[in-house]
XYZ file of C-alpha atoms in Angstrom:
664
model
C -0.153 -0.031 -0.002
C 1.444 3.523 -1.016
C 1.176 6.289 1.313
C 0.504 9.794 -0.218
C -1.505 12.830 0.718
C -5.228 12.707 0.660
C -6.301 14.141 -2.824
C -3.326 12.734 -4.620
C -4.138 9.146 -4.888
C -4.244 7.410 -8.340
C -7.773 6.339 -9.104
C -9.218 3.859 -11.839
C -12.196 5.811 -12.004
C -11.796 8.540 -14.794
C -14.063 11.286 -15.875
C -14.716 9.709 -19.121
C -16.125 6.863 -17.295
C -18.897 8.883 -15.878
C -19.982 9.364 -19.435
C -19.191 6.089 -21.230
C -20.806 3.893 -18.852
C -23.382 6.242 -17.477
C -26.994 6.455 -18.915
C -29.807 7.192 -16.437
C -32.906 4.996 -16.808
C -36.597 6.171 -16.102
C -39.974 4.779 -16.983
C -40.052 0.958 -17.289
C -43.065 -0.359 -19.102
C -44.394 -3.930 -20.108
C -45.216 -3.910 -24.020
C -46.573 -7.164 -24.951
C -43.824 -9.902 -23.966
C -41.207 -6.823 -23.879
C -39.913 -4.370 -21.358
C -39.382 -0.725 -22.594
C -37.913 1.978 -20.830
C -36.388 5.349 -21.389
C -32.754 5.989 -21.457
C -30.607 8.916 -21.503
C -27.647 8.853 -24.105
C -24.848 11.267 -23.009
C -22.736 10.272 -26.244
C -25.681 10.890 -28.456
C -25.844 14.700 -27.417
C -27.811 13.863 -24.338
C -30.974 12.757 -26.264
C -33.421 10.122 -24.799
C -34.290 7.214 -26.348
C -37.051 4.536 -25.885
C -35.351 1.295 -25.957
C -36.172 -2.347 -25.077
C -34.092 -5.769 -24.958
C -33.436 -7.928 -27.970
C -31.492 -11.182 -27.515
C -30.180 -9.744 -24.177
C -28.858 -6.446 -25.589
C -30.721 -3.068 -25.504
C -31.655 -1.779 -28.850
C -33.402 1.642 -29.745
C -37.443 1.592 -30.277
C -37.001 5.204 -31.010
C -33.961 5.676 -33.594
C -31.652 8.709 -33.593
C -31.961 11.452 -34.008
C -35.453 11.438 -32.212
C -35.385 12.700 -28.884
C -38.521 11.716 -26.350
C -38.387 14.600 -23.882
C -41.033 17.225 -23.203
C -40.644 20.673 -21.799
C -44.082 21.097 -20.057
C -43.025 22.726 -16.629
C -39.416 22.726 -18.210
C -38.780 19.500 -16.454
C -41.106 17.391 -18.418
C -42.599 13.605 -17.673
C -44.352 11.205 -19.278
C -43.015 11.811 -22.711
C -43.940 8.606 -24.350
C -46.671 6.130 -24.137
C -47.537 2.987 -26.303
C -50.822 1.767 -28.023
C -52.588 -1.462 -27.828
C -51.332 -2.117 -31.455
C -47.812 -1.611 -30.384
C -47.324 1.797 -31.799
C -44.881 4.400 -29.812
C -46.358 7.900 -29.327
C -43.912 10.628 -28.021
C -43.222 14.147 -27.493
C -40.272 15.149 -29.708
C -37.754 17.533 -28.038
C -37.005 19.565 -30.746
C -40.125 20.937 -31.680
C -42.608 19.543 -28.710
C -44.953 17.979 -31.349
C -46.403 14.681 -30.532
C -45.607 11.856 -33.103
C -46.640 8.156 -33.790
C -43.976 5.272 -34.463
C -45.720 2.357 -36.022
C -44.110 -1.116 -35.504
C -41.540 -1.824 -38.065
C -41.589 1.985 -39.558
C -38.658 4.249 -39.516
C -40.475 7.723 -39.772
C -42.823 8.846 -37.215
C -46.000 10.555 -38.101
C -46.772 13.833 -36.581
C -49.831 14.082 -34.327
C -49.974 17.695 -33.561
C -49.478 20.730 -35.623
C -46.406 22.701 -36.310
C -45.578 26.207 -34.879
C -48.529 26.525 -32.618
C -46.279 26.719 -29.302
C -47.882 23.662 -27.821
C -46.248 21.406 -25.505
C -47.366 17.954 -24.155
C -46.755 15.723 -21.058
C -48.044 12.649 -18.932
C -49.265 10.981 -22.365
C -51.640 8.168 -22.152
C -53.509 6.248 -24.639
C -57.218 5.555 -24.205
C -58.983 4.145 -27.164
C -58.108 6.124 -30.155
C -56.822 9.021 -28.603
C -53.789 10.202 -26.280
C -54.817 12.008 -23.055
C -52.382 14.588 -22.138
C -51.594 17.735 -20.315
C -50.921 20.464 -22.857
C -48.983 23.628 -22.138
C -49.600 26.447 -24.621
C -47.248 29.474 -25.085
C -48.883 32.304 -27.202
C -48.137 36.031 -27.499
C -46.110 35.766 -24.423
C -48.974 34.068 -22.282
C -49.214 30.664 -20.932
C -52.095 28.213 -20.392
C -52.492 24.441 -19.458
C -55.238 22.173 -19.944
C -56.137 18.401 -20.287
C -56.539 17.269 -23.999
C -57.288 14.436 -26.102
C -55.304 13.948 -29.464
C -56.414 11.667 -32.304
C -53.993 8.975 -33.050
C -54.724 9.090 -36.478
C -52.771 11.892 -37.301
C -55.798 13.957 -38.559
C -54.833 16.782 -35.779
C -51.209 17.255 -37.297
C -52.502 20.424 -39.467
C -55.179 21.374 -37.280
C -55.686 22.946 -33.908
C -58.805 22.802 -31.912
C -60.738 22.531 -35.208
C -58.928 25.334 -37.018
C -56.950 24.333 -40.088
C -53.294 25.421 -39.913
C -51.938 23.315 -42.860
C -53.278 20.683 -45.153
C -54.248 17.807 -42.964
C -52.686 14.491 -43.767
C -55.888 13.398 -45.539
C -57.385 14.779 -48.721
C -60.680 14.698 -47.365
C -60.597 17.690 -45.081
C -64.090 17.129 -43.691
C -62.916 13.614 -41.731
C -60.141 15.674 -39.991
C -60.617 16.181 -36.220
C -58.609 18.657 -34.048
C -57.142 18.542 -30.549
C -60.198 18.416 -27.906
C -59.659 20.303 -24.772
C -61.374 18.185 -21.825
C -60.831 20.787 -18.989
C -58.893 23.480 -17.767
C -59.615 26.030 -14.936
C -56.256 26.519 -13.448
C -52.787 27.445 -13.877
C -51.140 23.676 -13.432
C -52.930 20.551 -14.017
C -51.647 16.932 -13.537
C -52.552 13.234 -13.244
C -55.424 13.181 -15.625
C -57.484 9.714 -14.718
C -60.587 8.966 -16.652
C -63.106 6.497 -14.672
C -63.256 2.960 -15.827
C -66.703 3.632 -17.209
C -65.631 6.812 -18.965
C -68.075 9.023 -17.287
C -65.836 11.136 -14.969
C -62.310 12.286 -14.882
C -60.017 13.215 -12.036
C -57.036 15.297 -12.017
C -54.955 17.440 -9.671
C -54.951 21.267 -10.127
C -52.877 24.453 -8.253
C -52.301 27.903 -8.854
C -49.569 30.398 -8.203
C -48.119 30.683 -5.685
C -48.353 26.985 -4.543
C -46.125 24.436 -5.530
C -47.415 20.998 -5.888
C -45.693 19.889 -2.565
C -47.388 23.093 -0.910
C -50.912 22.794 -1.913
C -52.971 21.148 -4.482
C -56.368 20.041 -5.190
C -58.156 16.700 -6.342
C -60.719 17.603 -8.537
C -63.472 15.473 -10.362
C -65.559 16.278 -13.108
C -68.423 14.634 -15.390
C -67.646 13.848 -18.805
C -70.266 14.604 -21.572
C -68.864 14.065 -25.297
C -65.675 13.949 -24.002
C -65.691 17.450 -22.294
C -66.044 18.310 -18.595
C -69.541 19.828 -17.880
C -69.071 20.133 -14.209
C -66.649 19.661 -11.644
C -65.692 19.996 -7.932
C -62.970 19.718 -5.415
C -62.911 16.614 -3.353
C -60.116 17.409 -0.887
C -57.094 19.664 -0.899
C -56.093 23.354 -0.897
C -53.457 25.714 -0.207
C -51.825 23.929 2.733
C -52.616 20.084 1.411
C -50.699 18.605 -1.129
C -52.606 15.662 -2.728
C -50.962 13.891 -5.238
C -51.569 10.433 -7.877
C -55.263 9.768 -7.860
C -56.247 6.444 -9.107
C -59.574 5.196 -9.650
C -60.678 2.252 -7.462
C -63.898 1.368 -9.600
C -66.100 3.916 -10.954
C -67.032 5.267 -7.570
C -64.277 5.773 -5.552
C -60.764 6.893 -5.969
C -57.061 6.342 -3.994
C -54.883 9.491 -3.645
C -51.951 10.707 -1.532
C -52.530 13.463 0.898
C -49.972 15.132 3.536
C -53.061 16.517 5.719
C -51.562 14.895 8.759
C -48.181 16.288 8.093
C -46.903 12.946 6.000
C -47.840 12.098 2.427
C -50.413 9.033 3.456
C -52.529 7.198 1.109
C -56.443 7.679 1.404
C -59.682 6.206 -0.131
C -62.186 8.885 -1.160
C -66.155 7.689 -2.079
C -68.155 9.732 -4.595
C -69.286 12.029 -1.925
C -65.910 13.004 -0.819
C -65.672 10.845 2.398
C -61.971 10.273 3.014
C -60.507 7.418 4.861
C -56.736 6.855 5.648
C -55.604 3.325 4.543
C -52.511 2.983 6.644
C -51.423 6.054 8.820
C -47.497 6.218 9.535
C -45.017 8.837 9.997
C -43.316 8.629 6.743
C -43.964 9.715 3.256
C -45.641 7.762 0.277
C -44.921 10.429 -2.149
C -42.213 13.068 -3.113
C -41.925 16.614 -4.603
C -43.626 16.487 -7.911
C -40.699 17.958 -10.243
C -41.908 15.656 -13.111
C -45.276 15.095 -14.354
C -46.660 11.207 -13.985
C -44.326 10.288 -11.192
C -46.143 7.331 -9.193
C -45.426 6.290 -5.894
C -47.998 3.422 -5.889
C -49.574 1.178 -8.341
C -52.887 -0.966 -8.046
C -52.246 -4.698 -8.456
C -54.910 -7.044 -10.099
C -56.317 -8.243 -6.731
C -56.972 -4.829 -5.469
C -53.876 -4.501 -3.082
C -51.686 -1.362 -3.780
C -47.823 -1.833 -4.658
C -46.278 1.371 -2.738
C -42.947 3.151 -1.961
C -42.592 4.946 1.338
C -39.825 7.127 2.307
C -38.128 8.144 5.631
C -34.500 8.554 5.001
C -34.464 5.547 2.557
C -37.062 4.004 0.286
C -38.921 0.810 1.206
C -41.255 -1.260 -1.005
C -44.375 -2.737 0.579
C -47.863 -4.014 -0.420
C -50.771 -2.365 1.189
C -54.233 -3.782 1.538
C -56.955 -1.222 1.355
C -59.681 -3.468 2.881
C -57.434 -4.342 6.228
C -55.092 -1.476 6.184
C -52.232 -3.644 6.649
C -48.862 -2.897 5.105
C -46.320 -5.674 4.170
C -42.767 -4.796 3.512
C -40.809 -6.457 0.957
C -37.084 -6.715 1.866
C -34.797 -5.494 -1.123
C -31.139 -4.441 -1.322
C -32.622 -1.156 -2.787
C -32.733 1.856 -0.994
C -33.926 4.202 -3.676
C -36.893 3.074 -5.567
C -39.452 4.504 -8.365
C -42.326 2.684 -9.642
C -42.612 1.685 -13.221
C -45.315 -0.502 -14.688
C -47.148 -3.603 -13.003
C -48.542 -6.811 -14.788
C -50.073 -9.353 -13.004
C -47.427 -10.652 -10.420
C -44.775 -8.662 -11.748
C -43.688 -4.895 -11.165
C -40.945 -2.783 -12.930
C -38.717 -0.742 -10.257
C -35.953 1.609 -10.904
C -33.443 2.340 -8.241
C -30.244 1.354 -6.442
C -28.645 0.287 -3.206
C -25.658 0.752 -1.150
C -23.763 -1.964 -3.165
C -26.172 -2.111 -6.190
C -26.007 0.341 -9.055
C -29.096 2.060 -10.007
C -31.264 0.634 -12.918
C -34.370 -0.978 -14.164
C -35.344 -4.258 -12.291
C -38.271 -6.563 -12.498
C -39.691 -7.789 -9.317
C -41.730 -11.127 -9.469
C -43.907 -13.031 -6.939
C -46.526 -10.258 -6.018
C -49.548 -12.651 -6.666
C -50.468 -12.789 -3.038
C -48.804 -12.325 0.368
C -47.533 -15.846 0.716
C -45.497 -15.335 -2.453
C -43.202 -12.579 -1.182
C -39.933 -13.991 -0.608
C -39.242 -11.479 2.095
C -35.705 -11.497 3.071
C -34.635 -13.458 -0.312
C -36.247 -11.597 -2.911
C -32.770 -10.435 -4.370
C -31.816 -13.922 -5.232
C -35.216 -15.379 -5.908
C -37.494 -12.487 -7.266
C -35.638 -9.594 -8.330
C -33.680 -9.274 -11.700
C -31.681 -6.751 -13.389
C -33.067 -5.723 -16.792
C -30.846 -2.763 -17.543
C -28.475 -0.954 -15.224
C -27.483 2.632 -15.535
C -23.769 1.833 -15.839
C -22.446 -0.705 -18.298
C -19.561 -1.659 -15.957
C -19.499 -0.984 -12.211
C -15.768 -0.309 -10.811
C -14.116 -2.585 -8.759
C -16.206 -2.245 -5.242
C -12.973 -1.815 -3.485
C -12.751 1.828 -5.119
C -16.351 2.531 -4.059
C -17.303 4.590 -0.851
C -19.349 2.951 1.923
C -22.452 5.299 2.459
C -23.161 6.229 6.084
C -26.276 7.662 7.004
C -25.632 10.374 9.923
C -27.542 12.915 11.850
C -25.966 16.193 12.712
C -27.838 18.090 15.593
C -31.251 17.186 13.419
C -29.680 17.650 10.101
C -29.942 14.416 7.821
C -26.807 13.851 5.732
C -24.938 10.912 4.144
C -21.381 10.619 4.515
C -19.094 8.878 1.921
C -15.596 8.700 3.311
C -12.337 8.242 1.162
C -11.510 4.727 -0.052
C -8.860 3.235 -2.129
C -7.235 -0.006 -1.324
C -3.937 1.052 -2.988
C -3.492 4.268 -0.679
C -3.298 5.363 2.653
C -2.858 8.917 3.949
C 0.251 9.920 5.882
C -0.058 9.354 9.672
C -2.397 12.237 11.435
C -3.447 13.667 8.174
C -7.393 14.365 7.870
C -8.975 14.485 4.527
C -10.564 17.003 2.712
C -14.291 16.958 2.359
C -16.709 17.994 -0.365
C -20.388 19.120 0.822
C -22.723 18.204 -1.873
C -25.931 20.323 -1.893
C -28.900 18.946 -3.750
C -31.160 20.904 -6.085
C -34.778 21.696 -5.749
C -34.368 23.025 -2.902
C -37.368 20.693 -2.426
C -35.429 17.111 -3.152
C -33.504 14.562 -1.211
C -30.570 12.347 -1.248
C -30.134 8.673 -0.342
C -27.293 6.444 0.853
C -26.396 4.584 -2.274
C -23.894 3.492 -4.722
C -22.765 6.466 -6.443
C -20.069 6.319 -9.082
C -19.604 10.193 -9.539
C -18.987 10.409 -5.809
C -16.396 7.679 -6.194
C -14.699 9.895 -8.538
C -13.650 11.738 -5.527
C -13.536 9.612 -2.840
C -11.060 6.932 -4.695
C -8.619 10.017 -4.952
C -8.885 10.801 -1.394
C -11.574 13.412 -1.130
C -14.466 12.804 1.034
C -18.107 13.670 0.228
C -21.034 14.530 2.603
C -24.455 14.764 1.094
C -26.863 16.965 3.190
C -30.531 16.647 3.334
C -30.887 20.309 4.764
C -34.305 21.602 6.109
C -36.810 21.786 2.968
C -35.707 18.474 1.916
C -38.291 15.860 1.037
C -38.766 12.255 2.917
C -39.004 13.767 6.334
C -42.412 14.962 6.313
C -43.883 18.439 5.831
C -42.532 20.207 8.989
C -39.043 19.367 7.855
C -39.949 20.534 4.335
C -41.264 23.949 5.929
C -38.226 24.595 7.747
C -37.091 26.519 4.507
C -40.402 28.233 4.324
C -39.050 31.995 4.043
C -35.611 30.862 4.859
C -33.931 29.919 1.551
C -30.289 30.865 1.770
C -30.252 30.725 5.426
C -31.611 27.326 6.792
C -29.951 25.415 3.972
C -26.604 27.136 4.517
C -26.880 26.882 8.283
C -27.681 23.051 8.034
C -24.761 22.452 5.763
C -22.259 24.154 7.729
C -23.533 22.117 10.749
C -22.665 18.804 8.830
C -19.319 19.576 7.693
C -18.575 21.219 11.097
C -19.985 17.939 12.767
C -17.508 16.031 10.716
C -14.615 18.229 11.702
C -15.714 18.162 15.284
C -15.728 14.213 15.036
C -12.148 14.109 13.572
C -13.305 12.836 10.534
C -12.521 15.896 8.401
C -9.810 18.522 8.121
C -11.656 21.661 8.970
C -9.135 23.868 6.932
C -9.935 22.059 3.796
C -13.713 21.909 3.466
C -15.386 22.881 0.141
C -19.002 22.925 -1.125
C -20.772 22.312 -4.354
C -24.372 22.289 -5.791
C -26.127 22.727 -8.792
C -29.188 25.014 -9.621
C -30.960 25.776 -6.147
C -27.774 23.997 -4.719
C -25.840 26.617 -6.550
C -27.368 29.302 -4.563
C -26.693 27.352 -1.129
C -22.978 27.156 -2.418
C -22.759 30.820 -3.180
C -24.712 31.829 -0.191
C -22.465 30.031 2.102
C -19.424 31.212 0.635
C -20.560 34.880 0.999
C -21.994 34.655 4.432
C -19.374 32.153 6.516
C -15.812 31.252 6.454
C -16.055 27.745 6.953
C -15.427 26.512 3.368
C -12.077 26.763 1.628
C -13.693 27.130 -2.001
C -16.690 26.115 -3.832
C -18.302 24.974 -7.287
C -21.695 26.379 -8.478
C -23.450 24.223 -11.248
C -25.841 26.784 -13.182
C -26.398 28.045 -9.698
C -28.488 30.998 -8.567
C -26.612 34.239 -7.950
C -29.528 36.877 -8.007
C -32.899 36.365 -6.474
C -34.705 38.883 -7.988
C -33.211 38.120 -11.509
C -34.404 34.752 -10.705
C -37.992 35.606 -10.067
C -38.011 37.860 -12.983
C -36.534 35.443 -15.540
C -37.129 31.882 -14.575
C -39.841 29.719 -16.219
C -43.465 29.597 -15.436
C -43.594 26.598 -13.269
C -41.174 28.142 -10.928
C -41.927 31.828 -11.342
C -43.673 32.084 -7.908
C -41.790 29.412 -6.028
C -39.722 32.149 -4.335
C -43.115 33.522 -2.781
C -42.656 30.517 -0.362
C -38.741 30.303 -0.319
C -38.100 33.904 0.435
C -41.353 35.920 0.377
C -43.819 37.355 -2.156
C -42.824 40.388 -4.498
C -42.733 43.399 -4.393
C -43.262 43.398 -0.522
C -40.113 41.318 -0.021
C -38.058 42.984 -2.468
C -35.502 44.166 0.087
C -35.237 40.704 1.482
C -34.551 39.190 -2.064
C -31.455 41.872 -2.332
C -30.156 41.138 0.891
C -30.400 37.317 0.314
C -28.840 37.318 -3.083
C -25.138 36.176 -3.191
C -24.478 38.437 -6.050
C -25.060 41.494 -3.589
C -22.757 39.973 -1.062
C -19.418 39.232 -3.122
C -17.794 41.857 -0.718
C -17.856 39.269 1.873
C -16.416 36.412 -0.032
C -12.782 35.591 0.395
C -12.423 32.137 -1.111
C -11.871 31.016 -4.722
C -15.005 29.951 -6.661
C -15.835 27.705 -9.824
C -18.755 28.718 -11.909
C -20.153 26.283 -14.580
C -23.068 27.096 -16.505
C -24.835 26.383 -19.882
C -25.522 28.764 -22.525
C -28.962 27.518 -23.226
C -30.223 27.398 -19.692
C -33.894 28.658 -19.520
C -34.229 28.070 -15.671
C -31.345 29.902 -14.299
C -29.935 32.417 -16.814
C -26.372 32.094 -17.751
C -26.122 35.721 -17.070
C -26.369 35.160 -13.351
C -22.930 33.369 -13.379
C -21.474 36.030 -15.675
C -22.469 38.820 -13.062
C -21.168 36.993 -10.510
C -17.964 36.583 -12.217
C -17.835 40.143 -12.909
C -17.976 40.912 -9.316
C -15.367 38.481 -8.334
C -13.194 40.322 -11.001
C -13.984 43.787 -9.420
C -12.868 42.299 -6.022
C -9.821 40.370 -7.039
C -11.224 37.003 -6.082
C -9.412 33.925 -7.547
C -11.925 32.082 -9.874
C -12.835 30.173 -12.808
C -16.050 30.445 -15.052
C -16.686 28.027 -17.608
C -19.644 28.153 -20.281
C -20.701 25.294 -22.256
C -22.337 26.085 -25.365
C -25.815 24.460 -26.201
C -26.015 22.926 -22.715
C -29.329 23.887 -20.813
C -30.146 23.393 -16.946
C -28.375 20.068 -16.222
C -25.356 19.007 -18.430
C -26.258 15.836 -20.670
C -23.367 16.160 -23.324
C -20.406 13.617 -22.790
C -17.737 16.175 -23.493
C -19.427 18.697 -20.904
C -19.714 15.890 -18.127
C -15.824 15.131 -18.639
C -14.607 18.388 -18.737
C -16.798 19.915 -15.852
C -15.474 16.796 -13.490
C -11.798 17.242 -14.544
C -12.285 21.065 -13.973
C -13.731 20.631 -10.465
C -10.858 17.868 -9.527
C -8.216 20.369 -10.716
C -9.995 23.317 -8.920
C -9.897 21.693 -5.630
C -6.430 20.452 -6.159
C -5.005 23.992 -6.546
C -7.089 25.480 -3.544
C -6.827 22.786 -1.029
C -3.225 21.888 -1.762
C -2.969 18.611 -3.617
C -2.043 17.561 -7.151
C -4.501 15.244 -8.637
C -2.448 12.842 -11.212
C -3.306 13.049 -14.511
C -5.722 15.925 -14.492
C -5.618 18.732 -16.725
C -4.939 21.937 -14.941
C -7.787 24.396 -14.998
C -6.392 27.884 -15.307
C -7.688 30.152 -12.278
C -8.260 33.995 -12.999
C -5.913 35.400 -10.134
C -6.175 39.136 -11.205
């Protein structure tokens, strides 16, 4: 074993491996005898491809250059579905139109008109139509409704009955337009038509609420495919209701956090609400992407559920008795895909298991649950999110820890070939998740191993505002963004230093998007960190409120305060206005096409550092948006970040290109 300073260890996990073997997955579905899924392709410009297995190898259902990605709410969700005949229906990223790709065909058929400013998400086929949430941009205005789009392509040249171009049939009288089923609020999600087709349920909310703040479960009567009357069953400004599903024609299941935790309920036609299983844990999370499912009804009437309190647990809930049976799995992160009979598709990972798409069998009845031995008997890998997992000896061991009420996951340095000189403490890098309403789990993480295998510890902080710990923990951030998140992150790294696990003089912080604001706020309001990295982070709160997209345009009302009443607070909290208090180097990484946090924010923060003479680096990636997806970007950013830490924290990472720092 070689003795070398922390940070200078040689690692087999190179930046290129973060791309060449990385392809995040989502949306597993049973299509006939096959399993399909959505897969990110960093080596193909970051496109999202619908794929399936063929003779044990993944192949494209949706060929290049088609990209199944919707921009509804900018974060999308539910960008593809499949007809009974096996045709793929998807939203194409480049023009946001819906297309149909028939089995054996190479050229998709457009289903919606061109140049109408329409986007579609949460797609579901019903009969000869696609039911979807539509977002329309017209003359600077944005509206949303739930619509039905004919599958035959007859609406491709029409919009709501108005011809915009020649329809794909010579008989113009047979062409049908897109039918608006219901609108009535700024945001809509989870359109669910009752089995008998007479009613529709959906979730609705308005500014300034976010879906984790307050939503309404609405039910409307359908007449000729259009809602005639509707009413609110449950929900309001301080109750978050999510994912309604029909339990027959006259009752619904839904998730509500009315007790302070997202639990499952059954509602009858009159609105009577009954809790199925009360527990201090969350059966849901933040609705960033439309169509996210936290439970799935099984054929026998039971519910397959995921509940969270620090880690995810899969279980089966019997609505008749209220009993909840846990299924032991090696997974700590679980997202539900499709179910079919006694089978279910899961996307997730564990502390020793890479994230990916897996199939769980044996859900036919309580006696068939191989609790404790499911990994060997009933859980099989379909497609992992990495092609090759590094030697486990180089992967860090995740440790869930708590620092004075702040939840965090710690990943100590680990490399079987190296040890540090006696008495040396490792540098630590605090990861700050985005959202800020999100959360992290203690699981195998190759990007973290990129740092830990080189002798740099990682601590991932679930600061106040994170989901997974109930509404009260989420609301610790209410009006306190840039304060509580900073204090909690500082508390976590100082806790590591006080325990003798981290070098207090070599603490760094990094985060993206909302996490980027926490980074810049921490660096301009404390002297705990030696440096920090902001990935497409927020520097100017007022500019964010003015420039960001519609979904988040009133998010800051709850995180900071309403405008214009809180204008002074926005100025006080903005890191851009506190650069005079900054005394350490900063790395800024941003995409030129970011529509969520404008690249101008990073430029203005850079200019302020230049004016003060603060060492820094600012890198813009042409063509990248909010969240880097291109292979060359991911590689360069990882190498730049490692070089930056080496220069500031006093170590030389072997084989890493040097990132030039501006030093005045």
